[in-house]
Coordinates of C-alpha atoms in Angstrom, one line a residue:
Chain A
X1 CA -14.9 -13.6 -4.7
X2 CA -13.1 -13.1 -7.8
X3 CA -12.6 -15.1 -11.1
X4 CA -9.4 -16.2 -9.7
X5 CA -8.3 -17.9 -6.4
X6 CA -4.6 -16.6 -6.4
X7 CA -6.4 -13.4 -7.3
X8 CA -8.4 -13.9 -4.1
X9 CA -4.5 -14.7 -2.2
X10 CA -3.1 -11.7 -3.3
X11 CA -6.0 -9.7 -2.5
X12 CA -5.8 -10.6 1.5
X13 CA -2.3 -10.6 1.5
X14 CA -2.2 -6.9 0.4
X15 CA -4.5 -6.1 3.3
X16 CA -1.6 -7.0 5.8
X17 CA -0.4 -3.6 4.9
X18 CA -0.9 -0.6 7.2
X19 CA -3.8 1.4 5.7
X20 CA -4.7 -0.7 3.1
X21 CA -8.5 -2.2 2.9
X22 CA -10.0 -5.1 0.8
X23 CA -10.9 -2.0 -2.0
X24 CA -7.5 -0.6 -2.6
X25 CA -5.8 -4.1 -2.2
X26 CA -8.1 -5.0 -5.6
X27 CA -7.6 -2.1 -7.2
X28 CA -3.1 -2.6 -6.7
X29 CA -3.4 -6.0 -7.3
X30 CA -5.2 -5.5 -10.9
X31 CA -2.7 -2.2 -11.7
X32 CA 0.1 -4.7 -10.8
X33 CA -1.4 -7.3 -13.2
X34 CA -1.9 -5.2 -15.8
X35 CA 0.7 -2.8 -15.8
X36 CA 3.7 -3.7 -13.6
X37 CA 4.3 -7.0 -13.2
X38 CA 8.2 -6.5 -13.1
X39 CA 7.7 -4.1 -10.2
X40 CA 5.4 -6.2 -8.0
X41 CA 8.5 -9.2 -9.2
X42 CA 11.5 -6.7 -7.5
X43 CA 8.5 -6.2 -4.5
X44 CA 8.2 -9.7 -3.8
X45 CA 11.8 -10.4 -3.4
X46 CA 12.6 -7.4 -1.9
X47 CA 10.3 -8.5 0.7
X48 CA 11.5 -11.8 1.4
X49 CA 15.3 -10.1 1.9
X50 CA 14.0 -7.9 4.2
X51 CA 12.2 -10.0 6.6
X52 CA 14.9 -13.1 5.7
X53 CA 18.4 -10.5 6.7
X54 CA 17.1 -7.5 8.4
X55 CA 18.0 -7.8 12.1
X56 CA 18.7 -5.3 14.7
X57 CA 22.4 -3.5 15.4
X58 CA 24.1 -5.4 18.0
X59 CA 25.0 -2.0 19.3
X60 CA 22.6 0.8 19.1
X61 CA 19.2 -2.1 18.3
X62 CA 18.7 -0.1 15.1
X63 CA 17.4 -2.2 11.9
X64 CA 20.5 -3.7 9.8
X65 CA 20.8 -6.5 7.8
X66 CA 24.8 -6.1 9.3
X67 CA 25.6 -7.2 12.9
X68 CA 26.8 -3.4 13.2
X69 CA 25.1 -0.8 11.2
X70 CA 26.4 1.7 9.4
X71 CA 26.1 4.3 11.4
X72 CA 27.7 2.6 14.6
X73 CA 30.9 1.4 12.4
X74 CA 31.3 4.8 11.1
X75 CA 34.4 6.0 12.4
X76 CA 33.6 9.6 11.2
X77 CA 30.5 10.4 14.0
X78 CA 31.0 11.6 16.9
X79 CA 30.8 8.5 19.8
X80 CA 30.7 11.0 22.7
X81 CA 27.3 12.1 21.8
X82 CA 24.6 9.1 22.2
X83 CA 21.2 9.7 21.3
X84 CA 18.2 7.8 22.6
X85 CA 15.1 7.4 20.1
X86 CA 11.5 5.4 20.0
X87 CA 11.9 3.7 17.0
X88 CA 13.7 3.5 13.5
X89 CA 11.8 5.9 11.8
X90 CA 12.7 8.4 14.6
X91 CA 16.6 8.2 13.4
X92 CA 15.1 9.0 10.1
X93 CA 14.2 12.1 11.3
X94 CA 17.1 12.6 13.5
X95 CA 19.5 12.0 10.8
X96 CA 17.7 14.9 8.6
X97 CA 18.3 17.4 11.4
X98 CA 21.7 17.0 10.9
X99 CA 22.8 14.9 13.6
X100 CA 26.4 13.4 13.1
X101 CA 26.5 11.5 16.9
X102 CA 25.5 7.8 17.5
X103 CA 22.2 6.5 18.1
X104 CA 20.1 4.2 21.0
X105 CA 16.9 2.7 20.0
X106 CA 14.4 1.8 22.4
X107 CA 11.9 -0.1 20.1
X108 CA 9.0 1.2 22.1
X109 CA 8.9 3.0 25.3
X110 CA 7.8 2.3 29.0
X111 CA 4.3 1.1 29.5
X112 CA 3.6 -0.9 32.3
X113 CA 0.1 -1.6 31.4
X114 CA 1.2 -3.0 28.1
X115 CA 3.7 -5.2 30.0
X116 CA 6.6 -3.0 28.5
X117 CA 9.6 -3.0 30.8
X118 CA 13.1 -1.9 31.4
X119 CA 14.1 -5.1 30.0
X120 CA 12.1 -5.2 26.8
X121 CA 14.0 -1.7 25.6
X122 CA 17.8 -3.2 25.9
X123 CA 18.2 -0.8 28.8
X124 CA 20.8 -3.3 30.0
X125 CA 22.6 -2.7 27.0
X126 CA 22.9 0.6 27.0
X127 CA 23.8 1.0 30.4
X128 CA 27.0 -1.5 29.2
X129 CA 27.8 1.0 26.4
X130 CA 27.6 4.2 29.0
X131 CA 30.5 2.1 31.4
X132 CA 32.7 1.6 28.3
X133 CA 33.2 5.6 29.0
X134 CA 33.6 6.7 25.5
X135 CA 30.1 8.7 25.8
X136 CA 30.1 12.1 27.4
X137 CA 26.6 13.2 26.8
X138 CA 23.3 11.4 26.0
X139 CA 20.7 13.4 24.4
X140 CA 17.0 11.8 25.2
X141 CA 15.0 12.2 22.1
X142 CA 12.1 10.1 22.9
X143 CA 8.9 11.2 21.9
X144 CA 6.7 14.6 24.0
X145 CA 3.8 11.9 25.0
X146 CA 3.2 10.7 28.3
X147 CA 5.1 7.5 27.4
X148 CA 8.2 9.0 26.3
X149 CA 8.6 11.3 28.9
X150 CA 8.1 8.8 31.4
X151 CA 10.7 6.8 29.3
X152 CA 13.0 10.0 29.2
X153 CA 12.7 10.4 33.1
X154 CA 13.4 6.4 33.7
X155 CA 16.6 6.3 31.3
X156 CA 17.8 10.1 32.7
X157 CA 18.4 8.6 36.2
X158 CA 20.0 5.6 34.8
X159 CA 22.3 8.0 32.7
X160 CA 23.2 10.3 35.7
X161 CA 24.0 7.2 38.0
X162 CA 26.8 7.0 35.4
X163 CA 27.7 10.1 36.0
X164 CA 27.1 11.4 32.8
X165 CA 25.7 14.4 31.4
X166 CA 22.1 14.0 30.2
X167 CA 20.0 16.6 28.2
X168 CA 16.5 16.6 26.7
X169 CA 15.7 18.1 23.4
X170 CA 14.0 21.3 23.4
X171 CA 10.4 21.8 23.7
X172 CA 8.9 25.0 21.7
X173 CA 7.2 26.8 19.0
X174 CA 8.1 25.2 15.7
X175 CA 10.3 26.8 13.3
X176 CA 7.5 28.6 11.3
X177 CA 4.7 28.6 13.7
X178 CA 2.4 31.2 14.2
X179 CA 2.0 31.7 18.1
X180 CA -1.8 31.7 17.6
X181 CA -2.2 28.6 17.1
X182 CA -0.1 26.9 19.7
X183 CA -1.4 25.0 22.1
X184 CA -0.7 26.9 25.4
X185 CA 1.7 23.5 27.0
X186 CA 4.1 24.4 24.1
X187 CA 3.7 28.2 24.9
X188 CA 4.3 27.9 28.1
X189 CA 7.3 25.3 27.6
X190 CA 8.6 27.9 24.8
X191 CA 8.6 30.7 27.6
X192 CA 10.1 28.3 30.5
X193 CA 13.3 27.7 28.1
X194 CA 13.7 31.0 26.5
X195 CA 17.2 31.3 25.5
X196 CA 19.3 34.9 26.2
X197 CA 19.9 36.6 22.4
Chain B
X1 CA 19.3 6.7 3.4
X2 CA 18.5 4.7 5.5
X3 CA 20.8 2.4 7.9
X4 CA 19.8 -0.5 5.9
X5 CA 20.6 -1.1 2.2
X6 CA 18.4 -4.2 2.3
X7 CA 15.6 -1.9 3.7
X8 CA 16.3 1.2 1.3
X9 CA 15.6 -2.0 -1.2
X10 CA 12.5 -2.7 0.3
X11 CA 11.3 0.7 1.0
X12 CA 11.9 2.2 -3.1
X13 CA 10.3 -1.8 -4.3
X14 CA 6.9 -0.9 -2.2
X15 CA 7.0 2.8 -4.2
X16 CA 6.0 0.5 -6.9
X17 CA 2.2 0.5 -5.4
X18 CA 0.0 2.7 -6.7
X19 CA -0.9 5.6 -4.1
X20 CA 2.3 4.6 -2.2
X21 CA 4.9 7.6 -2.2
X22 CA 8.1 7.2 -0.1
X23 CA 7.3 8.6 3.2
X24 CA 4.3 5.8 3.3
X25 CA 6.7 3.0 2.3
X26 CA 9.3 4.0 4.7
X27 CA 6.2 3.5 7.5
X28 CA 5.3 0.4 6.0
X29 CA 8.5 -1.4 5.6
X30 CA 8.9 -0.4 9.8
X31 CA 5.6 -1.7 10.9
X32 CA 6.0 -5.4 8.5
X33 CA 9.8 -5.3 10.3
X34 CA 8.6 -4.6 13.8
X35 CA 5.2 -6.0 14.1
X36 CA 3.9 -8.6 10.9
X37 CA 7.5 -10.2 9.2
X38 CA 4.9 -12.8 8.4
X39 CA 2.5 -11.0 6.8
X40 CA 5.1 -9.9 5.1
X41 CA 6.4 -12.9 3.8
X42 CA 3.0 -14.1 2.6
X43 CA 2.7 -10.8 0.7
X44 CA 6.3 -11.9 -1.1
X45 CA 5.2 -14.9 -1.7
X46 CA 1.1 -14.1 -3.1
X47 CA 3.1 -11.9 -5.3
X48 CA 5.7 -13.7 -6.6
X49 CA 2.5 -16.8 -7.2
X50 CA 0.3 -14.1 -8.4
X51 CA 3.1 -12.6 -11.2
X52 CA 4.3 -16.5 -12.4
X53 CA 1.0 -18.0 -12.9
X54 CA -1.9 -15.5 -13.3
X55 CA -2.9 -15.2 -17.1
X56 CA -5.9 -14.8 -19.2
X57 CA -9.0 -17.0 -19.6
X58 CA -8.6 -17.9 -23.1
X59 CA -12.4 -17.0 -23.9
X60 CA -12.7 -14.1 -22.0
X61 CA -9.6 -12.5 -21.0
X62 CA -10.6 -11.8 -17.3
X63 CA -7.3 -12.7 -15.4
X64 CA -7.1 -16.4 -14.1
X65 CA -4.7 -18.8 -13.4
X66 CA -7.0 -21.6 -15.3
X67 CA -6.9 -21.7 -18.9
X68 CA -10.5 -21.0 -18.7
X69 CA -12.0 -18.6 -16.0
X70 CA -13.9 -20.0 -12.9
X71 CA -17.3 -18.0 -14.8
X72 CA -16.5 -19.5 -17.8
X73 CA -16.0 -23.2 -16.6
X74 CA -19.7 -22.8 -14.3
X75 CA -22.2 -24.6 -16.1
X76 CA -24.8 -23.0 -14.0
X77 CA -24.1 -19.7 -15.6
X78 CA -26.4 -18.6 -18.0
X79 CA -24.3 -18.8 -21.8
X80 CA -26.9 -16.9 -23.6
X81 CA -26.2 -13.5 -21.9
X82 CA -22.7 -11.8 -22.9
X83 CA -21.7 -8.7 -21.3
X84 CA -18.8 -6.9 -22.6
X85 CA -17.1 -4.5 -19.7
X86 CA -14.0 -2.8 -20.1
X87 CA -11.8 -4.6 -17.0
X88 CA -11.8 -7.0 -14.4
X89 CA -12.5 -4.9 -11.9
X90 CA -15.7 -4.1 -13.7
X91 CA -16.6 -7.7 -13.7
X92 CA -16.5 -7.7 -9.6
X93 CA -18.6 -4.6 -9.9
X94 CA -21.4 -6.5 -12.4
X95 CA -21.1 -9.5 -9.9
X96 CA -22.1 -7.9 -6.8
X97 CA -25.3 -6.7 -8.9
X98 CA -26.6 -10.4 -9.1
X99 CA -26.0 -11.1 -12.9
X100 CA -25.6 -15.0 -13.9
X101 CA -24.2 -14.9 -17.0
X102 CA -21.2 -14.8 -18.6
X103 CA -18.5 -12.1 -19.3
X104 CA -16.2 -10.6 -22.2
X105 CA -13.4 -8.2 -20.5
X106 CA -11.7 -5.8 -23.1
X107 CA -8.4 -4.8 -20.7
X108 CA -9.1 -1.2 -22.3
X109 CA -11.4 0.7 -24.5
X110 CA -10.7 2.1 -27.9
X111 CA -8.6 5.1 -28.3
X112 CA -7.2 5.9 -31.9
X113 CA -4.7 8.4 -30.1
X114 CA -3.0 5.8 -27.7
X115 CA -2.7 3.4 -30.1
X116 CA -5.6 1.3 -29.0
X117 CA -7.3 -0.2 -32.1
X118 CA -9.9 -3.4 -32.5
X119 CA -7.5 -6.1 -32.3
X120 CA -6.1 -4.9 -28.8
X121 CA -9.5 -5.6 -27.0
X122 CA -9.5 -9.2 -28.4
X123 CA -12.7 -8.1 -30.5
X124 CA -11.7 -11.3 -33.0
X125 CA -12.4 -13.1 -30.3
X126 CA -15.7 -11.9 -29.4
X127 CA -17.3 -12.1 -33.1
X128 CA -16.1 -16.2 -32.4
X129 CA -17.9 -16.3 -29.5
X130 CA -21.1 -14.7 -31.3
X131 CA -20.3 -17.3 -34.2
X132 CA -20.9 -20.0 -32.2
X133 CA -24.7 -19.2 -31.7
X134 CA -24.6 -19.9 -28.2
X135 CA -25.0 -16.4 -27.2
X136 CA -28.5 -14.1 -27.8
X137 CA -27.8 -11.2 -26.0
X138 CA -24.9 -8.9 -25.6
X139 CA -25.0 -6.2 -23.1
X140 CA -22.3 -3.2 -23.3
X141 CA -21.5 -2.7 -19.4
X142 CA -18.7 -0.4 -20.6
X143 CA -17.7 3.3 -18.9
X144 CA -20.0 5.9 -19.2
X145 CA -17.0 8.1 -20.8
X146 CA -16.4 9.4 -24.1
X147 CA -13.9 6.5 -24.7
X148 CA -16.5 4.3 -23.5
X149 CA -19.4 5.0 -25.4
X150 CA -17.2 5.1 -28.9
X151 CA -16.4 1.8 -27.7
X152 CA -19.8 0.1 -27.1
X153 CA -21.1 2.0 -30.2
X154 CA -18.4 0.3 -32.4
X155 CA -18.8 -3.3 -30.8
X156 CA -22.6 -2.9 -30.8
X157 CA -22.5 -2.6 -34.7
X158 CA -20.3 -5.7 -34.8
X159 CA -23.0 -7.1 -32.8
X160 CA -25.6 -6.7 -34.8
X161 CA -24.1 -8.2 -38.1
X162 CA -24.2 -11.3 -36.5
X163 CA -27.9 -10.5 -35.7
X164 CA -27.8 -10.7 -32.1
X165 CA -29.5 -8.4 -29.9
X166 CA -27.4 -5.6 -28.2
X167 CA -28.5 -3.7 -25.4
X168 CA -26.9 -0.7 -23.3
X169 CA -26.8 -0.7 -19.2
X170 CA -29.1 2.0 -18.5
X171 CA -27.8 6.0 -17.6
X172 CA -29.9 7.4 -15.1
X173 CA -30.7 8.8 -11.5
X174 CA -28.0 6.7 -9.2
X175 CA -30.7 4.8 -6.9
X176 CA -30.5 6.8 -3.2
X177 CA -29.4 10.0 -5.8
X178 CA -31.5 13.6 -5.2
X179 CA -32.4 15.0 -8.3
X180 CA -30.9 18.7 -6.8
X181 CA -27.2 17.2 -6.8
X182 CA -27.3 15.1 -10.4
X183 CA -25.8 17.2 -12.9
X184 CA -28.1 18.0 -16.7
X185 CA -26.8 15.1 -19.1
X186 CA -27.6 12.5 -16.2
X187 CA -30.9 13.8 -15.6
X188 CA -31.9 14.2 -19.4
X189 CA -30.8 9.9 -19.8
X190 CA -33.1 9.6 -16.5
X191 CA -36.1 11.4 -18.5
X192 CA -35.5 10.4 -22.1
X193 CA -35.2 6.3 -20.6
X194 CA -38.1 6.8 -18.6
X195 CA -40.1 3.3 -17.7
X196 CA -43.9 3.1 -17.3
X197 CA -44.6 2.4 -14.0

């Protein structure tokens, strides 16, 4: 207990943070205190707009505090090329590689046990986007676990019943990797899609 | 950039956190979105308490929201004992040990080259305190640093021309410490404060 019960408030409510124990939630809440007050000011109301307007894309489920996001009313990417991701932070990633098509985001992937169906990942949705006809090829990005290619596998068949083309990203050595110390599922995926030079 | 403004918002606000570089807000600002919005808006609004209403104790400058600091209001405290520590985070530290009196929190140490003189640490206040002639005891709890020691050295001779007695926590052997791993000015404090046993 501390000399202070709003102390004590903010404390705990720090700990609601990922990664963030009772230790390092006393030791931010006394540097905000004493030395950035303003900031944890801009913080708190920064959070409350975030959790007040930040919704999901009516479109491609993403988080936007628009009904559309930015990147589905962007007239300048490519709407032929649909990609299908995990979660927000994976269209992060995406978007540094370069990408300039539209995104789908699942918001999880398949898993039965966990109760996570078809249903829960807008697959309905999706599947209304793919008759609109404007897509010609969906890339599934989902993640290399057992989930996501189970996902992948799931969503390919719903793709191809559509009769549209369907591709998986590339499995391999990363760019910079020694071959040492690969783990031989990646070799031998690396070896299975060797490309002609 | 993200395909949120309000969550580009949220993610450079949480930068704010000491420890917290960009790549960790971006995960945090997904998780509160997907998985706690109310944690999240308890955080805003601890924050936003914590900023507006958390002061000073008047007598002895640990943060409160009181005018005068849970410790200081306990009449069960002991009044006679003063210990002088350099932050609040140092008073949690002293409490866990079991002491029972009361506190004087400095929010710094001295240090001519930052600016830091006397009247910063509130030492005006602390010779009021000893005026009173409540207090009998001071004890300098502050850091074992260079910055530290000038500090208890120049508010122990502040002490004593109000003819109270001043004593220094004692430098020694951390208890559970091996004497192979504690380094040569630890171990000469250890022999040179050496208690009959």
């Amino acid at each position: 207990m501390s000399s202070s019960s709003r102390l004590d408030q903010l404390i705990t409510a720090l700990c609601c943070l990922p990664g963030i124990g009772r230790k390092s939630a006393q030791r931010i809440s006394y540097h905000l205190l004493q030395r950035n007050r303003h900031g944890a000011r801009d913080l708190a109301s920064a959070l409350q707009l975030a959790m007040d307007e930040i919704g999901h894309c009516i479109r491609c489920r993403n988080f936007t505090e628009l009904e559309l996001c930015v990147i589905c009313s962007n007239n300048n990417r490519d709407k032929s090329l649909l990609c299908v991701v995990e979660s927000p932070a994976d269209v992060f990633a995406v978007e540094d590689a370069a990408y300039r098509g539209v995104y789908f985001v699942l918001m999880g992937h398949l898993s039965p046990l966990d109760g996570v169906g078809p249903e829960d990942l807008g697959l309905e949705k999706l599947d209304e986007i793919m008759k609109e006809g404007e897509v010609k090829e969906v890339i599934m990005a989902t993640n290399s676990t057992v989930e996501g290619e189970a996902t992948a596998h799931f969503i390919s068949e719903m793709v191809r019943k559509n009769k549209i083309k369907v591709s998986r990203i590339a499995h391999g050595v990363p760019v910079g990797g020694e071959l040492e110390y690969i783990d031989s599922g990646t070799l031998s995926e690396a070896l299975s899609g060797r490309r002609e030079i």
